[in-house]
Tab-separated table of C-alpha atoms in Angstrom:
chain	number	residue	atom	x	y	z
K	1	MET	CA	-140.910	-24.972	39.758
K	2	LYS	CA	-138.783	-22.073	38.433
K	3	HIS	CA	-138.433	-18.428	39.185
K	4	ASP	CA	-136.725	-15.714	37.051
K	5	LEU	CA	-134.809	-14.493	40.117
K	6	ILE	CA	-134.115	-16.149	43.401
K	7	ILE	CA	-132.667	-13.977	46.137
K	8	LEU	CA	-131.025	-15.644	48.971
K	9	GLY	CA	-131.364	-13.559	52.148
K	10	GLY	CA	-134.095	-11.232	53.283
K	11	GLY	CA	-131.863	-8.599	54.931
K	12	PRO	CA	-130.997	-5.154	53.751
K	13	ALA	CA	-128.961	-6.456	50.742
K	14	GLY	CA	-131.680	-8.967	49.618
K	15	LEU	CA	-134.594	-6.359	49.934
K	16	ALA	CA	-132.783	-3.809	48.198
K	17	ALA	CA	-131.928	-6.199	45.420
K	18	ALA	CA	-135.396	-7.396	45.093
K	19	ILE	CA	-136.862	-3.868	44.823
K	20	ALA	CA	-134.311	-2.740	42.297
K	21	ALA	CA	-135.139	-5.931	40.193
K	22	TYR	CA	-138.818	-5.363	40.322
K	23	ASP	CA	-138.367	-1.576	39.392
K	24	ALA	CA	-136.162	-2.723	36.330
K	25	GLY	CA	-139.255	-4.679	35.060
K	26	LEU	CA	-138.745	-8.123	36.580
K	27	ARG	CA	-141.786	-9.666	38.134
K	28	ASP	CA	-140.950	-13.369	38.884
K	29	ILE	CA	-138.879	-12.799	42.064
K	30	LEU	CA	-138.661	-14.977	45.167
K	31	ILE	CA	-136.933	-13.874	48.473
K	32	VAL	CA	-135.710	-16.640	50.484
K	33	GLU	CA	-135.110	-15.874	54.264
K	34	ARG	CA	-134.143	-18.328	57.048
K	35	ASP	CA	-135.393	-16.269	59.846
K	36	LYS	CA	-138.955	-15.627	61.001
K	37	GLU	CA	-139.165	-12.290	59.602
K	38	LEU	CA	-137.570	-10.012	57.014
K	39	GLY	CA	-134.972	-7.448	57.933
K	40	GLY	CA	-131.929	-9.502	58.775
K	41	ILE	CA	-129.440	-8.140	61.457
K	42	LEU	CA	-131.037	-4.749	61.375
K	43	ASN	CA	-133.932	-6.007	63.578
K	44	GLN	CA	-131.612	-6.147	66.534
K	45	CYS	CA	-129.756	-2.834	65.844
K	46	ILE	CA	-132.015	-0.591	67.828
K	47	HIS	CA	-129.439	2.232	67.861
K	48	ASN	CA	-129.704	5.087	65.413
K	49	GLY	CA	-127.311	6.246	62.809
K	50	PHE	CA	-128.640	4.448	59.720
K	51	GLY	CA	-129.879	5.974	56.576
K	52	LEU	CA	-128.126	9.162	56.404
K	53	HIS	CA	-126.862	8.467	52.948
K	54	THR	CA	-130.020	6.674	51.487
K	55	PHE	CA	-132.795	8.636	53.241
K	56	LYS	CA	-130.923	11.743	54.317
K	57	GLU	CA	-132.293	11.171	57.819
K	58	GLU	CA	-131.097	9.367	60.963
K	59	LEU	CA	-132.977	5.993	61.599
K	60	THR	CA	-132.622	3.035	63.822
K	61	GLY	CA	-131.839	-0.429	62.359
K	62	PRO	CA	-135.635	-1.532	62.392
K	63	GLU	CA	-136.802	1.690	60.939
K	64	TYR	CA	-134.307	1.374	58.214
K	65	ALA	CA	-135.411	-2.277	57.453
K	66	ALA	CA	-138.883	-1.236	57.622
K	67	ARG	CA	-138.522	1.233	54.615
K	68	PHE	CA	-137.424	-1.601	52.550
K	69	ILE	CA	-139.717	-4.341	53.777
K	70	ASP	CA	-142.542	-1.899	53.101
K	71	GLY	CA	-141.230	-1.419	49.589
K	72	VAL	CA	-141.170	-5.166	49.064
K	73	LYS	CA	-144.748	-5.580	50.250
K	74	ALA	CA	-145.975	-2.655	48.296
K	75	ARG	CA	-144.802	-4.258	45.263
K	76	ASN	CA	-146.093	-7.724	46.173
K	77	ILE	CA	-142.651	-9.344	45.852
K	78	PRO	CA	-143.179	-12.959	47.083
K	79	TYR	CA	-140.841	-14.056	49.949
K	80	VAL	CA	-140.790	-17.167	52.201
K	81	LEU	CA	-139.689	-17.197	55.750
K	82	ASN	CA	-138.148	-19.925	58.054
K	83	THR	CA	-136.672	-21.440	55.016
K	84	MET	CA	-133.148	-22.645	54.691
K	85	ALA	CA	-131.237	-22.845	51.339
K	86	LEU	CA	-129.401	-26.232	51.689
K	87	HIS	CA	-127.661	-26.288	48.362
K	88	VAL	CA	-127.185	-24.289	45.172
K	89	SER	CA	-125.934	-26.071	41.975
K	90	SER	CA	-123.793	-24.440	39.296
K	91	ASP	CA	-126.821	-24.517	37.036
K	92	LYS	CA	-128.772	-22.372	39.511
K	93	ARG	CA	-131.006	-24.933	40.976
K	94	VAL	CA	-131.667	-24.153	44.742
K	95	THR	CA	-132.545	-26.769	47.325
K	96	LEU	CA	-134.826	-25.332	49.984
K	97	MET	CA	-136.240	-26.630	53.255
K	98	ASN	CA	-138.956	-25.592	55.542
K	99	ARG	CA	-141.508	-27.167	57.887
K	100	THR	CA	-144.435	-26.418	55.602
K	101	ASP	CA	-143.150	-27.698	52.227
K	102	GLY	CA	-140.224	-30.040	53.333
K	103	VAL	CA	-137.383	-30.218	50.927
K	104	GLN	CA	-138.060	-28.930	47.374
K	105	THR	CA	-135.734	-27.891	44.532
K	106	VAL	CA	-136.319	-24.657	42.625
K	107	ALA	CA	-134.697	-23.433	39.426
K	108	ALA	CA	-133.710	-19.909	38.849
K	109	GLY	CA	-132.902	-17.854	35.825
K	110	ALA	CA	-130.600	-15.672	38.046
K	111	ILE	CA	-129.607	-15.707	41.659
K	112	VAL	CA	-128.530	-12.863	43.946
K	113	LEU	CA	-126.399	-13.980	46.849
K	114	ALA	CA	-127.263	-11.892	49.789
K	115	MET	CA	-126.671	-14.112	52.932
K	116	GLY	CA	-124.805	-11.518	55.034
K	117	CYS	CA	-121.895	-12.505	57.330
K	118	ARG	CA	-121.305	-13.996	60.654
K	119	GLU	CA	-119.050	-13.339	63.550
K	120	ARG	CA	-115.659	-14.884	64.198
K	121	SER	CA	-116.061	-17.316	67.034
K	122	ARG	CA	-113.769	-18.082	70.197
K	123	GLY	CA	-112.781	-21.273	68.425
K	124	ALA	CA	-111.116	-19.175	65.689
K	125	LEU	CA	-109.190	-17.110	68.172
K	126	ASN	CA	-107.184	-19.647	70.091
K	127	ILE	CA	-107.566	-17.895	73.482
K	128	PRO	CA	-106.148	-20.025	76.274
K	129	GLY	CA	-108.114	-20.814	79.342
K	130	TYR	CA	-111.288	-22.530	80.433
K	131	ARG	CA	-114.532	-22.778	78.632
K	132	PRO	CA	-116.907	-21.204	81.199
K	133	ALA	CA	-120.171	-19.507	80.660
K	134	GLY	CA	-120.256	-15.780	80.085
K	135	ILE	CA	-118.353	-15.723	76.698
K	136	TYR	CA	-120.415	-14.307	73.905
K	137	SER	CA	-120.046	-12.752	70.585
K	138	ALA	CA	-120.998	-9.165	70.440
K	139	GLY	CA	-123.895	-9.864	67.971
K	140	THR	CA	-125.188	-12.630	70.345
K	141	ALA	CA	-125.110	-10.183	73.210
K	142	GLN	CA	-126.816	-7.556	71.300
K	143	ARG	CA	-129.661	-9.891	70.286
K	144	LEU	CA	-129.995	-11.075	73.982
K	145	VAL	CA	-130.323	-7.429	75.211
K	146	ASN	CA	-132.376	-5.773	72.396
K	147	ILE	CA	-134.693	-8.619	71.386
K	148	GLU	CA	-134.691	-11.247	74.124
K	149	GLY	CA	-134.477	-8.748	77.032
K	150	TYR	CA	-131.628	-10.524	78.951
K	151	MET	CA	-128.451	-8.978	80.222
K	152	PRO	CA	-125.383	-11.236	79.444
K	153	GLY	CA	-123.456	-9.987	82.476
K	154	ARG	CA	-122.751	-7.012	84.725
K	155	GLU	CA	-118.808	-6.701	84.581
K	156	VAL	CA	-117.745	-6.788	81.033
K	157	VAL	CA	-114.383	-6.935	78.995
K	158	ILE	CA	-114.557	-6.654	75.245
K	159	LEU	CA	-111.985	-8.102	72.985
K	160	GLY	CA	-111.954	-6.509	69.548
K	161	SER	CA	-113.020	-3.076	68.529
K	162	GLY	CA	-115.281	-3.774	65.559
K	163	ASP	CA	-118.357	-1.621	65.370
K	164	ILE	CA	-120.782	-4.156	67.021
K	165	GLY	CA	-118.461	-4.444	70.022
K	166	LEU	CA	-118.151	-0.708	70.273
K	167	ILE	CA	-121.857	-0.216	70.175
K	168	MET	CA	-122.484	-2.936	72.774
K	169	ALA	CA	-119.999	-1.255	75.081
K	170	ARG	CA	-122.375	1.661	75.136
K	171	ARG	CA	-125.524	-0.388	75.121
K	172	LEU	CA	-124.381	-2.458	78.200
K	173	THR	CA	-123.225	0.832	79.875
K	174	LEU	CA	-126.798	2.270	79.571
K	175	GLU	CA	-128.321	-0.832	80.703
K	176	GLY	CA	-126.169	-0.563	83.957
K	177	ALA	CA	-123.171	-2.776	83.277
K	178	LYS	CA	-119.692	-1.850	83.874
K	179	VAL	CA	-117.560	-2.243	80.747
K	180	LYS	CA	-113.916	-2.266	82.070
K	181	VAL	CA	-112.015	-2.134	78.998
K	182	VAL	CA	-111.969	-2.773	75.123
K	183	ALA	CA	-108.893	-4.566	74.114
K	184	GLU	CA	-107.838	-4.491	70.418
K	185	LEU	CA	-105.085	-6.685	68.799
K	186	MET	CA	-104.275	-4.348	66.022
K	187	PRO	CA	-102.526	-0.971	66.503
K	188	TYR	CA	-105.781	0.650	65.202
K	189	SER	CA	-109.479	0.217	65.674
K	190	GLY	CA	-111.512	-1.958	63.447
K	191	GLY	CA	-114.606	0.280	63.865
K	192	LEU	CA	-115.724	3.644	62.757
K	193	LYS	CA	-114.174	6.783	64.404
K	194	ARG	CA	-117.518	8.143	65.229
K	195	ASN	CA	-118.259	4.891	67.162
K	196	ILE	CA	-115.082	5.226	69.027
K	197	VAL	CA	-116.148	8.628	70.178
K	198	GLN	CA	-119.775	8.158	70.863
K	199	CYS	CA	-119.592	4.681	72.392
K	200	LEU	CA	-116.189	4.688	74.257
K	201	ASP	CA	-114.871	8.147	74.791
K	202	ASP	CA	-118.192	9.622	75.856
K	203	TYR	CA	-118.614	6.974	78.521
K	204	GLY	CA	-114.997	6.903	79.764
K	205	ILE	CA	-114.369	3.398	78.571
K	206	PRO	CA	-110.618	2.804	77.808
K	207	LEU	CA	-109.504	1.362	74.483
K	208	LYS	CA	-106.184	-0.328	74.543
K	209	LEU	CA	-104.673	-0.990	71.176
K	210	SER	CA	-102.164	-3.605	70.441
K	211	HIS	CA	-103.576	-5.764	73.365
K	212	THR	CA	-105.236	-9.161	73.411
K	213	VAL	CA	-106.724	-11.636	75.989
K	214	VAL	CA	-104.026	-14.224	76.994
K	215	ASP	CA	-106.098	-16.107	79.810
K	216	ILE	CA	-109.719	-16.548	80.961
K	217	ARG	CA	-110.363	-17.308	84.595
K	218	GLY	CA	-113.172	-19.331	85.828
K	219	ARG	CA	-114.506	-22.816	85.686
K	220	LYS	CA	-118.425	-22.529	85.627
K	221	ARG	CA	-118.688	-18.761	84.848
K	222	VAL	CA	-116.065	-16.211	83.807
K	223	GLU	CA	-114.401	-14.728	86.847
K	224	GLY	CA	-111.889	-12.681	85.117
K	225	VAL	CA	-109.515	-12.186	82.138
K	226	THR	CA	-105.985	-11.273	81.590
K	227	ILE	CA	-104.794	-9.017	78.709
K	228	ALA	CA	-101.404	-8.179	77.491
K	229	ALA	CA	-99.683	-5.923	75.016
K	230	VAL	CA	-98.589	-7.448	71.892
K	231	ASP	CA	-95.424	-6.906	69.668
K	232	GLU	CA	-95.296	-6.154	65.940
K	233	ARG	CA	-95.982	-9.855	65.159
K	234	ASN	CA	-98.995	-9.943	67.411
K	235	ARG	CA	-97.209	-11.889	70.116
K	236	PRO	CA	-97.982	-11.236	73.782
K	237	ILE	CA	-95.163	-9.329	75.451
K	238	PRO	CA	-94.187	-10.898	78.919
K	239	GLY	CA	-94.576	-8.533	81.779
K	240	THR	CA	-97.342	-6.398	80.279
K	241	GLU	CA	-100.179	-8.551	81.648
K	242	GLU	CA	-103.220	-6.797	83.306
K	243	ASP	CA	-105.985	-8.685	85.198
K	244	TYR	CA	-109.499	-7.552	85.128
K	245	ASP	CA	-112.283	-9.184	87.359
K	246	CYS	CA	-115.404	-9.613	85.207
K	247	ASP	CA	-118.357	-12.040	84.573
K	248	THR	CA	-118.537	-11.517	80.852
K	249	LEU	CA	-116.325	-11.636	77.913
K	250	LEU	CA	-117.580	-10.246	74.672
K	251	LEU	CA	-115.827	-11.011	71.244
K	252	SER	CA	-115.977	-8.481	68.559
K	253	CYS	CA	-113.037	-9.901	66.407
K	254	GLY	CA	-114.241	-9.559	62.853
K	255	LEU	CA	-116.996	-10.724	60.425
K	256	ILE	CA	-116.975	-13.551	58.039
K	257	PRO	CA	-119.083	-13.558	54.819
K	258	GLU	CA	-121.401	-16.610	54.770
K	259	ASN	CA	-120.211	-18.174	51.514
K	260	GLU	CA	-120.505	-21.873	52.205
K	261	LEU	CA	-123.196	-22.190	49.543
K	262	SER	CA	-121.181	-19.960	47.135
K	263	ARG	CA	-118.115	-22.193	47.496
K	264	GLU	CA	-120.238	-25.285	47.093
K	265	MET	CA	-121.693	-24.170	43.729
K	266	GLY	CA	-118.358	-23.344	42.453
K	267	VAL	CA	-118.154	-19.613	42.770
K	268	SER	CA	-114.600	-18.147	42.854
K	269	ILE	CA	-113.783	-16.575	46.250
K	270	ASN	CA	-111.435	-13.727	46.845
K	271	PRO	CA	-108.914	-14.863	49.574
K	272	ILE	CA	-108.779	-11.242	51.156
K	273	THR	CA	-112.472	-10.557	51.504
K	274	ASN	CA	-113.690	-14.167	51.641
K	275	GLY	CA	-116.416	-13.099	49.369
K	276	PRO	CA	-117.031	-13.713	45.635
K	277	VAL	CA	-114.868	-12.394	42.928
K	278	VAL	CA	-117.305	-10.100	40.911
K	279	ASN	CA	-117.168	-7.821	37.859
K	280	GLU	CA	-118.599	-4.414	37.378
K	281	SER	CA	-122.057	-5.778	37.438
K	282	LEU	CA	-121.474	-7.625	40.697
K	283	GLU	CA	-121.745	-10.899	38.759
K	284	THR	CA	-119.747	-13.806	40.086
K	285	SER	CA	-117.540	-16.312	38.061
K	286	ILE	CA	-120.729	-18.103	37.424
K	287	PRO	CA	-122.934	-16.273	34.798
K	288	GLY	CA	-126.344	-15.220	36.036
K	289	VAL	CA	-125.160	-15.376	39.802
K	290	PHE	CA	-124.634	-12.023	41.533
K	291	ALA	CA	-123.580	-11.022	44.925
K	292	ALA	CA	-124.045	-7.947	47.044
K	293	GLY	CA	-123.781	-6.875	50.716
K	294	ASN	CA	-121.788	-8.408	53.486
K	295	VAL	CA	-121.679	-11.821	51.791
K	296	LEU	CA	-119.486	-9.944	49.160
K	297	HIS	CA	-117.397	-7.940	51.481
K	298	VAL	CA	-117.882	-6.689	54.997
K	299	HIS	CA	-119.322	-3.059	54.791
K	300	ASP	CA	-119.337	-0.236	57.400
K	301	LEU	CA	-122.487	1.389	56.566
K	302	VAL	CA	-125.704	-0.275	55.561
K	303	ASP	CA	-126.375	2.539	53.267
K	304	PHE	CA	-123.659	1.301	51.031
K	305	VAL	CA	-125.025	-2.302	51.213
K	306	SER	CA	-128.332	-1.114	49.908
K	307	GLU	CA	-126.685	0.875	47.100
K	308	GLU	CA	-124.571	-2.042	46.103
K	309	ALA	CA	-127.472	-4.602	46.253
K	310	ALA	CA	-129.640	-2.209	44.041
K	311	ALA	CA	-126.953	-2.389	41.494
K	312	ALA	CA	-126.864	-6.293	41.755
K	313	GLY	CA	-130.608	-6.550	41.524
K	314	ALA	CA	-130.823	-4.188	38.548
K	315	ALA	CA	-128.024	-6.328	36.851
K	316	ALA	CA	-129.809	-9.620	37.565
K	317	ALA	CA	-132.942	-8.249	35.998
K	318	ALA	CA	-130.965	-7.342	32.862
K	319	TYR	CA	-129.490	-10.698	32.616
K	320	VAL	CA	-132.815	-12.337	32.680
K	321	GLN	CA	-134.432	-9.924	30.329
K	322	ALA	CA	-131.632	-10.693	27.886
K	323	GLY	CA	-132.493	-14.236	27.909
K	324	CYS	CA	-130.099	-15.462	30.359
K	325	ALA	CA	-127.606	-15.941	27.614
K	326	ASP	CA	-123.863	-15.839	28.008
K	327	VAL	CA	-122.345	-12.744	26.336
K	328	ALA	CA	-118.857	-12.059	25.218
K	329	ARG	CA	-116.892	-9.920	27.793
K	330	ARG	CA	-113.611	-8.173	27.933
K	331	GLU	CA	-112.461	-8.585	31.577
K	332	ILE	CA	-109.938	-5.764	32.596
K	333	PRO	CA	-108.599	-6.612	36.103
K	334	VAL	CA	-108.505	-3.745	38.659
K	335	SER	CA	-104.968	-3.765	39.995
K	336	PHE	CA	-103.936	-1.662	43.065
K	337	GLU	CA	-100.917	-0.528	45.086
K	338	GLY	CA	-99.785	1.614	47.937
K	339	GLY	CA	-101.601	-0.300	50.741
K	340	VAL	CA	-104.877	-1.148	49.224
K	341	ARG	CA	-105.974	-4.661	50.251
K	342	TYR	CA	-108.789	-5.305	47.628
K	343	THR	CA	-111.362	-3.762	45.438
K	344	VAL	CA	-114.967	-4.605	44.508
K	345	PRO	CA	-115.275	-5.007	41.632
K	346	CYS	CA	-112.351	-6.979	40.776
K	347	SER	CA	-112.633	-6.533	37.030
K	348	ILE	CA	-114.444	-4.205	34.784
K	349	ASP	CA	-115.762	-4.482	31.341
K	350	PRO	CA	-116.323	-0.694	30.297
K	351	ALA	CA	-118.994	-1.908	27.723
K	352	PHE	CA	-121.226	-2.671	30.765
K	353	VAL	CA	-120.776	0.474	32.603
K	354	LYS	CA	-123.785	2.798	32.102
K	355	ASP	CA	-123.508	6.341	33.656
K	356	ALA	CA	-121.046	5.672	36.446
K	357	LEU	CA	-119.484	2.976	38.451
K	358	THR	CA	-118.486	3.041	42.228
K	359	VAL	CA	-115.341	0.999	42.910
K	360	ARG	CA	-114.919	0.405	46.723
K	361	PHE	CA	-111.764	-0.679	48.715
K	362	ARG	CA	-110.120	-0.892	51.979
K	363	VAL	CA	-106.560	-0.063	52.884
K	364	GLY	CA	-104.384	-2.317	55.148
K	365	GLY	CA	-103.376	0.293	57.826
K	366	VAL	CA	-103.937	3.754	59.127
K	367	MET	CA	-102.577	6.298	56.475
K	368	LYS	CA	-102.571	10.104	56.690
K	369	ASN	CA	-102.239	12.782	54.041
K	370	ARG	CA	-102.603	10.522	51.015
K	371	ILE	CA	-103.470	10.976	47.282
K	372	VAL	CA	-105.819	8.294	45.854
K	373	SER	CA	-105.459	8.076	41.982
K	374	VAL	CA	-107.266	5.907	39.348
K	375	LEU	CA	-105.068	5.399	36.384
K	376	LEU	CA	-106.522	4.210	32.985
K	377	ASP	CA	-103.625	2.986	30.783
K	378	GLY	CA	-101.413	5.138	32.858
K	379	GLU	CA	-103.480	8.373	32.426
K	380	GLN	CA	-104.865	9.750	35.628
K	381	ALA	CA	-108.635	9.691	35.476
K	382	VAL	CA	-109.441	10.304	39.318
K	383	LYS	CA	-107.344	12.268	41.784
K	384	LYS	CA	-108.581	12.954	45.483
K	385	ARG	CA	-106.850	13.810	48.580
K	386	ARG	CA	-107.500	11.852	51.876
K	387	GLN	CA	-106.474	13.351	55.161
K	388	ILE	CA	-106.682	10.053	56.821
K	389	MET	CA	-107.808	6.454	55.723
K	390	ALA	CA	-108.148	3.484	58.111
K	391	PRO	CA	-109.087	-0.252	57.586
K	392	GLY	CA	-112.371	0.316	59.539
K	393	GLU	CA	-113.661	2.587	57.064
K	394	MET	CA	-114.589	1.923	53.382
K	395	GLU	CA	-113.143	4.058	50.588
K	396	GLU	CA	-114.473	4.616	47.113
K	397	VAL	CA	-113.699	6.234	43.834
K	398	ARG	CA	-116.200	6.964	41.133
K	399	LEU	CA	-115.593	6.203	37.402
K	400	THR	CA	-118.019	7.844	34.862
K	401	ARG	CA	-118.796	6.632	31.456
K	402	GLU	CA	-116.873	9.560	29.897
K	403	MET	CA	-113.702	8.349	31.356
K	404	PHE	CA	-113.932	5.069	29.720
K	405	ASP	CA	-115.149	6.547	26.386
K	406	ARG	CA	-111.698	8.466	26.307
K	407	HIS	CA	-110.021	5.035	26.382
K	408	PRO	CA	-111.738	2.909	23.698
K	409	ASP	CA	-108.773	0.313	23.691
K	410	LEU	CA	-108.413	0.279	27.634
K	411	ARG	CA	-106.140	-2.326	28.846
K	412	GLU	CA	-105.159	-1.355	32.327
K	413	ILE	CA	-107.144	-0.027	35.379
K	414	ARG	CA	-105.046	0.709	38.440
K	415	ILE	CA	-105.894	2.315	41.840
K	416	LYS	CA	-102.833	3.908	43.436
K	417	VAL	CA	-102.397	5.433	46.899
K	418	GLU	CA	-99.370	7.549	47.634
K	419	GLU	CA	-98.151	10.157	49.840
K	420	ALA	CA	-99.302	13.731	49.172
């Protein structure tokens, strides 16, 4: 069996990619989703705030997902649920397994990787103490409350200020729990500023930056935690310990793109994002394999996931329609300086840029009053002033076709951040 396009993941990225590929003229598409329904993580995100960029209105997570699910169904795009992708080979053969069909291998003309991301677990954090009940990732707690209808606890401490942790601080408070403190290892929050205001400040929940958990008390169930301030090397400072009695510890300490399948098939991985290295078409190091959404790099807004995935879906359709043939490319790496940690894409061939190209990036620390420039062979093509930039919020610059046309022999693309 073979499909022109197989999309691994039926969350917001996979759905947007499928719709864009269909609208670009591709018809033989298959979406593979391991859960029992489409929509991905949005199904448990019942708070509002989604869709302001995409639909110009405020939606909940399920409402946002429903717009794309309805779009997939209206186009009669095939999808399979409760199906795991066990292996993807470099020649784009996907091994799938479910209870109905067992194990089967399906070939693809092109593949879009849209598997999303997972939370960093306690085992990756090296927190000392016992292993009692009552320690949850923020996403697990969100699913328990919003889908399963269970309260994980009544007195809560949260480690990490990622957006899911901030949102769960508010959610648990609304359900009657007491969130005593949010501790963040870094000197800045990992979440959006609006979530700090709406989820912590509005409910009087303290946020302690440059703090971490140094001990967990309790044998069978969490009875309390100890947090301490950390120095510039993130080492606990003796004498700064604070004890909090609690029955629950939530971990919101970062997200990791789900790229085990990508690595196994030989896709080059960016060590900073832990996602694939991609070009302007969001194509990985393997021709015909594209990536988008949180499997590529962790996003702050789902609207950007959908926008990015639509570009990947359209590019995958163009690849198939061109006969899945390898084409000559002129890879120009995107270099950066001034505190930029990474860019997506990592390289650009101007010949494949149509009207415009959005380059997204994150900075490594809080920066105020900066100028962001894009230099094409040393000539400033883009200049924008940013009053404040932070690691928790995505930055972007837009490069137009006209900019590239002015540099037919382009050799260098550089993003520069400097003081205003």
